PDB file of N, CA, C and O in Angstrom:
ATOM      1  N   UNK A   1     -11.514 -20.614  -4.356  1.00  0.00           N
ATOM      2  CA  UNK A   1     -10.422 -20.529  -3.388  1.00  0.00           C
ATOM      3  C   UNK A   1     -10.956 -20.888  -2.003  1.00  0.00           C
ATOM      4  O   UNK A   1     -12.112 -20.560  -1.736  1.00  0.00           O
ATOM      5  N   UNK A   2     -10.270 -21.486  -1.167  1.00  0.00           N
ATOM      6  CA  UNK A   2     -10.395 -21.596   0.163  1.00  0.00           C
ATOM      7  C   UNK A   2     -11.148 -20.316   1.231  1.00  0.00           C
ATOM      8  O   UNK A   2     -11.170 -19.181   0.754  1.00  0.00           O
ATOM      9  N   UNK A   3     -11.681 -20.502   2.490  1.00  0.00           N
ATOM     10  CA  UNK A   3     -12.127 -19.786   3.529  1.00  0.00           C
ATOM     11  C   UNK A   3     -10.497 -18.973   3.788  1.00  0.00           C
ATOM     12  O   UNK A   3     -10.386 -17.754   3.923  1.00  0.00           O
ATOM     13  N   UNK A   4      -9.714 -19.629   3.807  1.00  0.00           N
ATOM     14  CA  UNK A   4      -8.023 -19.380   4.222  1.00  0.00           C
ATOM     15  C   UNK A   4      -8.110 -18.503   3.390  1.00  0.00           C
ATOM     16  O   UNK A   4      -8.352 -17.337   3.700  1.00  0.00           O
ATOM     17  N   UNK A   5      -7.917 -18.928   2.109  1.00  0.00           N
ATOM     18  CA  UNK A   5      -7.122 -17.864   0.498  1.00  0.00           C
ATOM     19  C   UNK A   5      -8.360 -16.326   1.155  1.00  0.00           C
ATOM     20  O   UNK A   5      -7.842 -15.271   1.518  1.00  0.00           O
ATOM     21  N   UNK A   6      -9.548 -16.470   1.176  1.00  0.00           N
ATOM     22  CA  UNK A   6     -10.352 -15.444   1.188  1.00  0.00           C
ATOM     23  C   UNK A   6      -9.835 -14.406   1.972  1.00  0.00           C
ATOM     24  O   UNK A   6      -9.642 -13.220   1.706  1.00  0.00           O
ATOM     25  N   UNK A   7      -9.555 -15.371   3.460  1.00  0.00           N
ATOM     26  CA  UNK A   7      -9.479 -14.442   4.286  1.00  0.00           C
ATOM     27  C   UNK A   7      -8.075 -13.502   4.227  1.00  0.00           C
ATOM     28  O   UNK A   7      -8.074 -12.414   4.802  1.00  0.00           O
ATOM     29  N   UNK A   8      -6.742 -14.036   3.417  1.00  0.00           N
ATOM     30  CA  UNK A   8      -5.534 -13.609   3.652  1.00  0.00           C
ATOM     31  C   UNK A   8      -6.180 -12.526   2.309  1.00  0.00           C
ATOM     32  O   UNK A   8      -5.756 -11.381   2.465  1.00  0.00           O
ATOM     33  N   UNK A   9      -6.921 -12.646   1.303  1.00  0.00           N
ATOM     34  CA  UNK A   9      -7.389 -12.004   0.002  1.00  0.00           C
ATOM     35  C   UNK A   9      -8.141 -10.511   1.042  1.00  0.00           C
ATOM     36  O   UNK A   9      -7.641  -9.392   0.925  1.00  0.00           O
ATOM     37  N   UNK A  10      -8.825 -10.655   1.581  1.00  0.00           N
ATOM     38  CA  UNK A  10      -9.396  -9.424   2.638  1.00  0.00           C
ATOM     39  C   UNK A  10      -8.516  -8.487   3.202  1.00  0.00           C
ATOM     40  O   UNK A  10      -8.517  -7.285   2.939  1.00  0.00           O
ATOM     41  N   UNK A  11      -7.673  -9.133   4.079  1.00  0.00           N
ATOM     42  CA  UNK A  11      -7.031  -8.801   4.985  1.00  0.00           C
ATOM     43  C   UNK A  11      -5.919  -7.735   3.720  1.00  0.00           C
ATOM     44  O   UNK A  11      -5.668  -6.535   3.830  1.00  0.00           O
ATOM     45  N   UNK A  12      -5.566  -8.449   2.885  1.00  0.00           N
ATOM     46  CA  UNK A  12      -4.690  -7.599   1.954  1.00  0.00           C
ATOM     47  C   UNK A  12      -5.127  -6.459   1.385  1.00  0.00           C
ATOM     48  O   UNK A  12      -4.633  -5.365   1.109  1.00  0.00           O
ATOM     49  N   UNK A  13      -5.821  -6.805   1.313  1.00  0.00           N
ATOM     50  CA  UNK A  13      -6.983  -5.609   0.256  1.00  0.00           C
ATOM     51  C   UNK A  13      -7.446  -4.616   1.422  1.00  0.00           C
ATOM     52  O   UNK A  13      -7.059  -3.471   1.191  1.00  0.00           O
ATOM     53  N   UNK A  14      -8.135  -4.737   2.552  1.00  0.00           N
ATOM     54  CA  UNK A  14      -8.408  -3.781   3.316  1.00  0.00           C
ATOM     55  C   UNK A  14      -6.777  -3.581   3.815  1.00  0.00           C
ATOM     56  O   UNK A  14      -6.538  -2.378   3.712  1.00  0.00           O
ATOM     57  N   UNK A  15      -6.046  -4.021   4.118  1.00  0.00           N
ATOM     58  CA  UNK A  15      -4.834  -3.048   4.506  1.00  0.00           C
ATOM     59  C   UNK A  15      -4.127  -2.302   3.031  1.00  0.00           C
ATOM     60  O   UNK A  15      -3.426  -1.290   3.068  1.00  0.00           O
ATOM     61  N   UNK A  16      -4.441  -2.950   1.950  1.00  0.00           N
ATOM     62  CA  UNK A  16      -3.829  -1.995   1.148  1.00  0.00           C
ATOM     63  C   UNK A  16      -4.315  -0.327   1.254  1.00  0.00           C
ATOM     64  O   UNK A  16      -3.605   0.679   1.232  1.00  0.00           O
ATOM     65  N   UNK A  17      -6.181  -0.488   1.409  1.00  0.00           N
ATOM     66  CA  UNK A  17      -6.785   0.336   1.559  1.00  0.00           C
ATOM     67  C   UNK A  17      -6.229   1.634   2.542  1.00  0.00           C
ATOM     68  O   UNK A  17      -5.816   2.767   2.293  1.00  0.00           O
ATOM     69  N   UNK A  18      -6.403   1.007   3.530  1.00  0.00           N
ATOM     70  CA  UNK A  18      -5.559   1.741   5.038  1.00  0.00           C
ATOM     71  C   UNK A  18      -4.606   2.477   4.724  1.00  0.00           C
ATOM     72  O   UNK A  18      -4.604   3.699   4.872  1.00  0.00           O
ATOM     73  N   UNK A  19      -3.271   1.496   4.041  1.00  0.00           N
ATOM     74  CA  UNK A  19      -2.194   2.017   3.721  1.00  0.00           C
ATOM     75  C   UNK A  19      -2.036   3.219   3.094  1.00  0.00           C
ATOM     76  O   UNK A  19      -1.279   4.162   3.324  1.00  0.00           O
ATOM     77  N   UNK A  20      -3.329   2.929   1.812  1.00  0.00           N
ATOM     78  CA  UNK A  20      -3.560   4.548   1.023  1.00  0.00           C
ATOM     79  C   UNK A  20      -4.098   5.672   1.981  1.00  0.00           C
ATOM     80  O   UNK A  20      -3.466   6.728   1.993  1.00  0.00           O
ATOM     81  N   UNK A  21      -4.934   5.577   2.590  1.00  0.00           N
ATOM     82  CA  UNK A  21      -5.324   6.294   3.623  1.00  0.00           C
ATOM     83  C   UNK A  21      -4.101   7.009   4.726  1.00  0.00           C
ATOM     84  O   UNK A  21      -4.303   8.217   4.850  1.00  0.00           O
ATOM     85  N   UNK A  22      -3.563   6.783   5.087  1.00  0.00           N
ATOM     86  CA  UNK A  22      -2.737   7.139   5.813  1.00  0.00           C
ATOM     87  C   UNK A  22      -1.329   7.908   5.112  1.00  0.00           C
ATOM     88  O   UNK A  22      -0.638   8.805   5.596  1.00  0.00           O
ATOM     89  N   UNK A  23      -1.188   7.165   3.737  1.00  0.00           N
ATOM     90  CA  UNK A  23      -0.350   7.906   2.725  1.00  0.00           C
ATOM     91  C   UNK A  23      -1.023   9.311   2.442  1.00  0.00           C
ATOM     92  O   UNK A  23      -0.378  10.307   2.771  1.00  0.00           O
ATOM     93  N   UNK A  24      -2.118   9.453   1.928  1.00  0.00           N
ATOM     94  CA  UNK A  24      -3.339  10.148   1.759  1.00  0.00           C
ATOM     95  C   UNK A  24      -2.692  11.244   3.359  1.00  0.00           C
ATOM     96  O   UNK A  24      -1.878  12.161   3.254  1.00  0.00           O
ATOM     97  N   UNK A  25      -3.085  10.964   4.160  1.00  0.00           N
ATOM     98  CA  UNK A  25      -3.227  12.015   5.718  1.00  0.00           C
ATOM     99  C   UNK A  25      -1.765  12.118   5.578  1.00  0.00           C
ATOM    100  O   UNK A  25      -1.791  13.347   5.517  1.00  0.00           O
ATOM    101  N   UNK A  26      -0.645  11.874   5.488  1.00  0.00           N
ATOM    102  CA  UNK A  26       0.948  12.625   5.803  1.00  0.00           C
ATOM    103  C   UNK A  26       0.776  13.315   4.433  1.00  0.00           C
ATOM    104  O   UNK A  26       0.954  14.529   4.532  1.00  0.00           O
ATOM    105  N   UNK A  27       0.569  13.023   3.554  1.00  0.00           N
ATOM    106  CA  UNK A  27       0.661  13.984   2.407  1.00  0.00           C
ATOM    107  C   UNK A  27      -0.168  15.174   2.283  1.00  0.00           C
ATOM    108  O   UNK A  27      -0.012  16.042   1.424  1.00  0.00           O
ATOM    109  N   UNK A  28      -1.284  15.161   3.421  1.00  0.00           N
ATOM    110  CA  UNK A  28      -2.152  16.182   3.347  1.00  0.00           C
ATOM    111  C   UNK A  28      -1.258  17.032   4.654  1.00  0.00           C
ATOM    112  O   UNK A  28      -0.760  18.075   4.229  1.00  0.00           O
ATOM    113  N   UNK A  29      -1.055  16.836   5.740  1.00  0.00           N
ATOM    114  CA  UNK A  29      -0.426  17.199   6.820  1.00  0.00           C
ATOM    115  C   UNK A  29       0.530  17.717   6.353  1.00  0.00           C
ATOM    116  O   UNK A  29       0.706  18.919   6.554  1.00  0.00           O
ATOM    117  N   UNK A  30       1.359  17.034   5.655  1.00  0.00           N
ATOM    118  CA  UNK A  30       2.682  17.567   5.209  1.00  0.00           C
ATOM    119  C   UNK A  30       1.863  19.419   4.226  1.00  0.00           C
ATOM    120  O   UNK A  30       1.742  20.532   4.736  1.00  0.00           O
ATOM    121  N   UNK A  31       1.611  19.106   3.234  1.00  0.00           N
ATOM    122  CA  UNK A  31       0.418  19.985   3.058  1.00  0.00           C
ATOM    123  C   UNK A  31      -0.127  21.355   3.579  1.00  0.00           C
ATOM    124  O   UNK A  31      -0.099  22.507   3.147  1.00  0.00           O
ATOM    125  N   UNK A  32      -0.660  20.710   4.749  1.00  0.00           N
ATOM    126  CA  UNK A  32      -1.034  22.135   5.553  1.00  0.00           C
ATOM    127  C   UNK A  32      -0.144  23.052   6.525  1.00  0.00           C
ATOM    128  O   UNK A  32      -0.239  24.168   7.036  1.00  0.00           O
ATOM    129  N   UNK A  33       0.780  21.978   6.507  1.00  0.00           N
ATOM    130  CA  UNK A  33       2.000  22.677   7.667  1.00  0.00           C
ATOM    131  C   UNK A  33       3.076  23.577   6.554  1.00  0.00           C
ATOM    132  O   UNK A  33       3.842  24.471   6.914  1.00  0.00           O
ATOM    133  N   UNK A  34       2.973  23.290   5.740  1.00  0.00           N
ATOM    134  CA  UNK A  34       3.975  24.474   4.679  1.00  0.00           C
ATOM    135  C   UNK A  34       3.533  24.662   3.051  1.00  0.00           C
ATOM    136  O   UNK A  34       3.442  23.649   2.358  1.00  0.00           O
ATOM    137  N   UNK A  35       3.328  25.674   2.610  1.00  0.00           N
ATOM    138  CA  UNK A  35       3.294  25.598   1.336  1.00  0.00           C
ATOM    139  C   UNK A  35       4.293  25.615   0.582  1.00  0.00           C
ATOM    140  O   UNK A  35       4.248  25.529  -0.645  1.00  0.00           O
ATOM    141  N   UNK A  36       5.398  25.742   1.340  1.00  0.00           N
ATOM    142  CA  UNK A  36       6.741  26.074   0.651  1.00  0.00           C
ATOM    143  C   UNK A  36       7.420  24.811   0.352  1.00  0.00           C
ATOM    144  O   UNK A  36       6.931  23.922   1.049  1.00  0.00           O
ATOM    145  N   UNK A  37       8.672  24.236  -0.672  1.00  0.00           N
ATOM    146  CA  UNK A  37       9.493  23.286  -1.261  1.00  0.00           C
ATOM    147  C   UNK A  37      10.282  23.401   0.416  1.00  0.00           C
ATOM    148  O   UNK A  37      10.971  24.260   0.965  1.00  0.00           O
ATOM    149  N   UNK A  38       9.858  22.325   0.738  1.00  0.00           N
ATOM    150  CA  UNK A  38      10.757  22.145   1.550  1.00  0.00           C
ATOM    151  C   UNK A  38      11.901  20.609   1.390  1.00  0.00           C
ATOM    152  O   UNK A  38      11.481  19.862   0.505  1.00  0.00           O
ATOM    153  N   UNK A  39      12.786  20.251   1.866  1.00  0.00           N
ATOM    154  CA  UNK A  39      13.544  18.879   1.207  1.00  0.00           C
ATOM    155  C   UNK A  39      12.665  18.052   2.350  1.00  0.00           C
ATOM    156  O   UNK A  39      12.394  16.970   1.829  1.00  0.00           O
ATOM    157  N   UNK A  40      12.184  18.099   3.503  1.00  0.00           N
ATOM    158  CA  UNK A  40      12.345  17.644   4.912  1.00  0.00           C
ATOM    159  C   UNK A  40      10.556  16.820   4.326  1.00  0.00           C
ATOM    160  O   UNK A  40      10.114  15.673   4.271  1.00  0.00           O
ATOM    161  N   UNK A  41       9.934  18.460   3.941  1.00  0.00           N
ATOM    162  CA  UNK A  41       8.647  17.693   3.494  1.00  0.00           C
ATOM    163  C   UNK A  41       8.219  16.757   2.357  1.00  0.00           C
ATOM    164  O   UNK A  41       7.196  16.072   2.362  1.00  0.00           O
ATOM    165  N   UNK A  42       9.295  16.829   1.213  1.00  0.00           N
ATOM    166  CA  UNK A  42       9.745  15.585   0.040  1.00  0.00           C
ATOM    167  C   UNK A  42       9.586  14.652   0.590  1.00  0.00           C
ATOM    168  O   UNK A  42       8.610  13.920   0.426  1.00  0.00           O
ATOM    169  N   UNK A  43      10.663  14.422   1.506  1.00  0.00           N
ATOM    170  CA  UNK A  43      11.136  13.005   1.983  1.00  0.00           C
ATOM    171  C   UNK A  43       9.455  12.355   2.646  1.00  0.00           C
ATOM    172  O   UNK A  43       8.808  11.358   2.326  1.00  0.00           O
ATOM    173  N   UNK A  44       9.245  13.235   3.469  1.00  0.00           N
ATOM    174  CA  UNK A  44       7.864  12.587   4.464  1.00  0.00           C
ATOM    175  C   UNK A  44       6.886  12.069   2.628  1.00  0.00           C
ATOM    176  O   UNK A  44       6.369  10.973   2.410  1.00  0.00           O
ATOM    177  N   UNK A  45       6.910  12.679   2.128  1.00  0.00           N
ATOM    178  CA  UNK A  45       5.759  12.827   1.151  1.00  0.00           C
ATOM    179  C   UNK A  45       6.093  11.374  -0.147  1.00  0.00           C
ATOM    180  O   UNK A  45       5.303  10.791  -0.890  1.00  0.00           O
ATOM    181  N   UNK A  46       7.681  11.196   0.063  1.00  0.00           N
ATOM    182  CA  UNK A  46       8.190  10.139  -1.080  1.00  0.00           C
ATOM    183  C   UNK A  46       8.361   8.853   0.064  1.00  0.00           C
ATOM    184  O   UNK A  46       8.926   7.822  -0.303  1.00  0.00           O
ATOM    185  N   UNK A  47       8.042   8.932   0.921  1.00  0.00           N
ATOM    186  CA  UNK A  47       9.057   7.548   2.269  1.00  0.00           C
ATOM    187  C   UNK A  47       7.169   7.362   2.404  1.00  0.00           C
ATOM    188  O   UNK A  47       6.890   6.195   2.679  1.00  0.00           O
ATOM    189  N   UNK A  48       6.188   8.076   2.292  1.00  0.00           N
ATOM    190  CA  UNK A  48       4.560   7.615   2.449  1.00  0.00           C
ATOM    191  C   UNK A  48       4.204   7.029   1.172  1.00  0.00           C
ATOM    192  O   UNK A  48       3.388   6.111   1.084  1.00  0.00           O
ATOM    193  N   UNK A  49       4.784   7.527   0.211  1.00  0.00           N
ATOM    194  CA  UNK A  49       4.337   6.869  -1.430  1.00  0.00           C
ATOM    195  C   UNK A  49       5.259   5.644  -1.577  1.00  0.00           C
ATOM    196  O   UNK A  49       4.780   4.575  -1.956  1.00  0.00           O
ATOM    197  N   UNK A  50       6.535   5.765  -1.296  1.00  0.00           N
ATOM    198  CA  UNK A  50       7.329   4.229  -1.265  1.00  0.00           C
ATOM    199  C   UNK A  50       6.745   2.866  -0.406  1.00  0.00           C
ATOM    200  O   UNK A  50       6.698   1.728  -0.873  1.00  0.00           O
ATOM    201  N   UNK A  51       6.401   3.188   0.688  1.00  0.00           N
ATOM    202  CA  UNK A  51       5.613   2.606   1.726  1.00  0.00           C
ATOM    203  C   UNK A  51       4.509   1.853   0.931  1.00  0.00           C
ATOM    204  O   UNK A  51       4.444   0.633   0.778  1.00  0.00           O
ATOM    205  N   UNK A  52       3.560   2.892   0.400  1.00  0.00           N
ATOM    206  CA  UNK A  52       2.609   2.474  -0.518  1.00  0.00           C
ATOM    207  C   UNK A  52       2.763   1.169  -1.235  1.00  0.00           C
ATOM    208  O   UNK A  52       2.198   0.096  -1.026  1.00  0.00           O
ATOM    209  N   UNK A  53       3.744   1.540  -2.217  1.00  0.00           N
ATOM    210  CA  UNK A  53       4.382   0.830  -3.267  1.00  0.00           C
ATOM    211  C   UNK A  53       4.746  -0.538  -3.005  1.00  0.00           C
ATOM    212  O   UNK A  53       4.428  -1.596  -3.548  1.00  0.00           O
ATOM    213  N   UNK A  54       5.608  -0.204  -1.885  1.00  0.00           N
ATOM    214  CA  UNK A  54       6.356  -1.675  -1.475  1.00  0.00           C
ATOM    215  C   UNK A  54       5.444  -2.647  -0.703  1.00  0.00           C
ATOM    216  O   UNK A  54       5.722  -3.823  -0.471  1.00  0.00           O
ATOM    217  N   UNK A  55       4.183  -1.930  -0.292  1.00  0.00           N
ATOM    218  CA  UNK A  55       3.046  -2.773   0.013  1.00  0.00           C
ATOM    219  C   UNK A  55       2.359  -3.399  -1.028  1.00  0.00           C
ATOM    220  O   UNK A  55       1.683  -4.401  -0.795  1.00  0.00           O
ATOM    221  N   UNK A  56       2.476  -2.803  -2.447  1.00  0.00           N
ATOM    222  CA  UNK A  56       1.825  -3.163  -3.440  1.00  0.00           C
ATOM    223  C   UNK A  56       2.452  -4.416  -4.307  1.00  0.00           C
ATOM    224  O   UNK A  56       2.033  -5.539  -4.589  1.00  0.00           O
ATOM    225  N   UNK A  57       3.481  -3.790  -4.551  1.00  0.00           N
ATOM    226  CA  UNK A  57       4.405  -5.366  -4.601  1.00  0.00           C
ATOM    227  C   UNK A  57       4.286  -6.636  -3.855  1.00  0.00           C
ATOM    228  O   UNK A  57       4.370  -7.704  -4.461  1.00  0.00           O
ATOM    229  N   UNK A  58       4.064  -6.581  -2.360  1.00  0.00           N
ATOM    230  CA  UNK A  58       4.203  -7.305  -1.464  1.00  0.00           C
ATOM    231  C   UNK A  58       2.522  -8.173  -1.918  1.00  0.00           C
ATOM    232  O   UNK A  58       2.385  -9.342  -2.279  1.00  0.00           O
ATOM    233  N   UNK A  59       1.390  -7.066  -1.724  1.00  0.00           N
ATOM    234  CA  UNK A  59       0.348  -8.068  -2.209  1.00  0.00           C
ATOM    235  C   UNK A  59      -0.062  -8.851  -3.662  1.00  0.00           C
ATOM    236  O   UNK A  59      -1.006  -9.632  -3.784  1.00  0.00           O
ATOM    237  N   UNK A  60       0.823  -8.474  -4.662  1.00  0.00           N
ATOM    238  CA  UNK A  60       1.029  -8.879  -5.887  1.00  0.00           C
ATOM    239  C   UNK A  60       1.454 -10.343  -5.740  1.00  0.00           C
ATOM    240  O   UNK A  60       0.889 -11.294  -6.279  1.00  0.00           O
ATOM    241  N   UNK A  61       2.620 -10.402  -4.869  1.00  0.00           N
ATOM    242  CA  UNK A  61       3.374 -11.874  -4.639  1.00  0.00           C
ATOM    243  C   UNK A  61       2.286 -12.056  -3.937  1.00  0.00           C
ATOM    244  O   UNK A  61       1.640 -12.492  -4.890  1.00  0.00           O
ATOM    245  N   UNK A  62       1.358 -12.098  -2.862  1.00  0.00           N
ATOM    246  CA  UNK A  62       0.277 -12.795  -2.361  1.00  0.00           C
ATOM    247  C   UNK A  62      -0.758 -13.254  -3.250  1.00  0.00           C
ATOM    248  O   UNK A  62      -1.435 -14.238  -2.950  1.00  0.00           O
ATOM    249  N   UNK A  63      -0.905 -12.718  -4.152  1.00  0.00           N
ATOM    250  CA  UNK A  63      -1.896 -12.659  -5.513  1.00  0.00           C
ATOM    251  C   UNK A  63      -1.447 -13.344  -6.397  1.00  0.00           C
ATOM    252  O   UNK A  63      -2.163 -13.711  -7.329  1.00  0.00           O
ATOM    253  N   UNK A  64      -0.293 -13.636  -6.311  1.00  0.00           N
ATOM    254  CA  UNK A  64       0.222 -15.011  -7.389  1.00  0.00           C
ATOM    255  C   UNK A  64       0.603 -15.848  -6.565  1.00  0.00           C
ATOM    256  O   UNK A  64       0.931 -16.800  -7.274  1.00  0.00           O
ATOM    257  N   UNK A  65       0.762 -16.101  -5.619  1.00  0.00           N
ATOM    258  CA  UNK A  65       0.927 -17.483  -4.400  1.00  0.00           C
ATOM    259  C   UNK A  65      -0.584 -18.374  -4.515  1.00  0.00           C
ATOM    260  O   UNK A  65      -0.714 -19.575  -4.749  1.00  0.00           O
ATOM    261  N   UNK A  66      -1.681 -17.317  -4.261  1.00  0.00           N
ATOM    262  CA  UNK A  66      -2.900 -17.720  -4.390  1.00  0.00           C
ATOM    263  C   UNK A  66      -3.471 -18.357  -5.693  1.00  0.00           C
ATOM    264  O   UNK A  66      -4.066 -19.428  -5.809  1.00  0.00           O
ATOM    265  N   UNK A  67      -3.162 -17.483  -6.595  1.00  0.00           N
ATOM    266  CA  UNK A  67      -4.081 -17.912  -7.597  1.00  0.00           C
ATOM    267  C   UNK A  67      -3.145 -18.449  -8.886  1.00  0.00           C
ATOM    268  O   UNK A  67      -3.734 -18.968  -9.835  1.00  0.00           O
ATOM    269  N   UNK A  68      -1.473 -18.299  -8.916  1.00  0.00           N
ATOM    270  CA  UNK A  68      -1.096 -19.050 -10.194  1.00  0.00           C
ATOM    271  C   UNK A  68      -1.201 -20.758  -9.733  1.00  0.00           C
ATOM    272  O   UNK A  68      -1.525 -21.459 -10.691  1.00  0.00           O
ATOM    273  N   UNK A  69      -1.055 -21.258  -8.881  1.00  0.00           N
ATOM    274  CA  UNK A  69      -1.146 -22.626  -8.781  1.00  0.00           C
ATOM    275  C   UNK A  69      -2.462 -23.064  -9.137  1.00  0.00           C
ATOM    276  O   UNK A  69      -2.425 -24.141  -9.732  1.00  0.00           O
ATOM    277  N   UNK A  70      -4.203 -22.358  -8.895  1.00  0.00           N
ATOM    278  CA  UNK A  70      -5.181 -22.340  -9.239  1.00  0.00           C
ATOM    279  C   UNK A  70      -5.498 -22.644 -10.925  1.00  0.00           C
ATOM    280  O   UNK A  70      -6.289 -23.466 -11.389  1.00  0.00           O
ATOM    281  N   UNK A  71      -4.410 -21.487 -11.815  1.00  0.00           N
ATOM    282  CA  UNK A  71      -4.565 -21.656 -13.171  1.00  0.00           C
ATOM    283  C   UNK A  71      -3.812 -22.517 -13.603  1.00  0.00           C
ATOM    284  O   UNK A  71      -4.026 -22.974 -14.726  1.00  0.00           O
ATOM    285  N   UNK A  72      -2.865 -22.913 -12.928  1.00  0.00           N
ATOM    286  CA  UNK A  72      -2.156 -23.988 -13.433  1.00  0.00           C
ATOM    287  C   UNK A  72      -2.511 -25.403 -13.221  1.00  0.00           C
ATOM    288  O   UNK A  72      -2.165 -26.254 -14.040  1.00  0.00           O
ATOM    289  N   UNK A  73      -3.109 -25.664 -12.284  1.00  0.00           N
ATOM    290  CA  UNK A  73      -3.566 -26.850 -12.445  1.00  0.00           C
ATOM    291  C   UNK A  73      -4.413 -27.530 -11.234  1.00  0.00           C
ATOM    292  O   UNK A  73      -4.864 -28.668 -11.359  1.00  0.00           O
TER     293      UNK A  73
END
């Protein structure tokens, strides 16, 4: 792959990283501020894991932009 493909391949991958990280810290925060079912702390805890997700999708389509034209021909 290209210096280009590498670098957009990095950049994805260390922000996916991040992304977990920071999902990771509201879910711990959320965490220490109540032990109790709260609805208020769900939401923070499912809107940090969706976040996640929809980043994960997002680098999937980067991951086949890159590399199905590669196997194909």
């Amino acid at each position: 792959i290209s210096p280009l493909e590498w670098l957009v391949l990095t950049i994805t991958i260390v922000f996916g990283l991040v992304m977990e990280l920071i999902n990771t810290a509201i879910e711990s925060t959320v965490d220490l501020v109540t032990d109790l079912y709260h609805h208020r702390a769900k939401i923070a805890k499912d809107v940090a894991a969706a976040a996640m997700l929809v980043y994960a999708f997002g680098a999937i389509i980067i991951a086949a932009l890159i590399f199905i034209p590669k196997f194909l021909g």
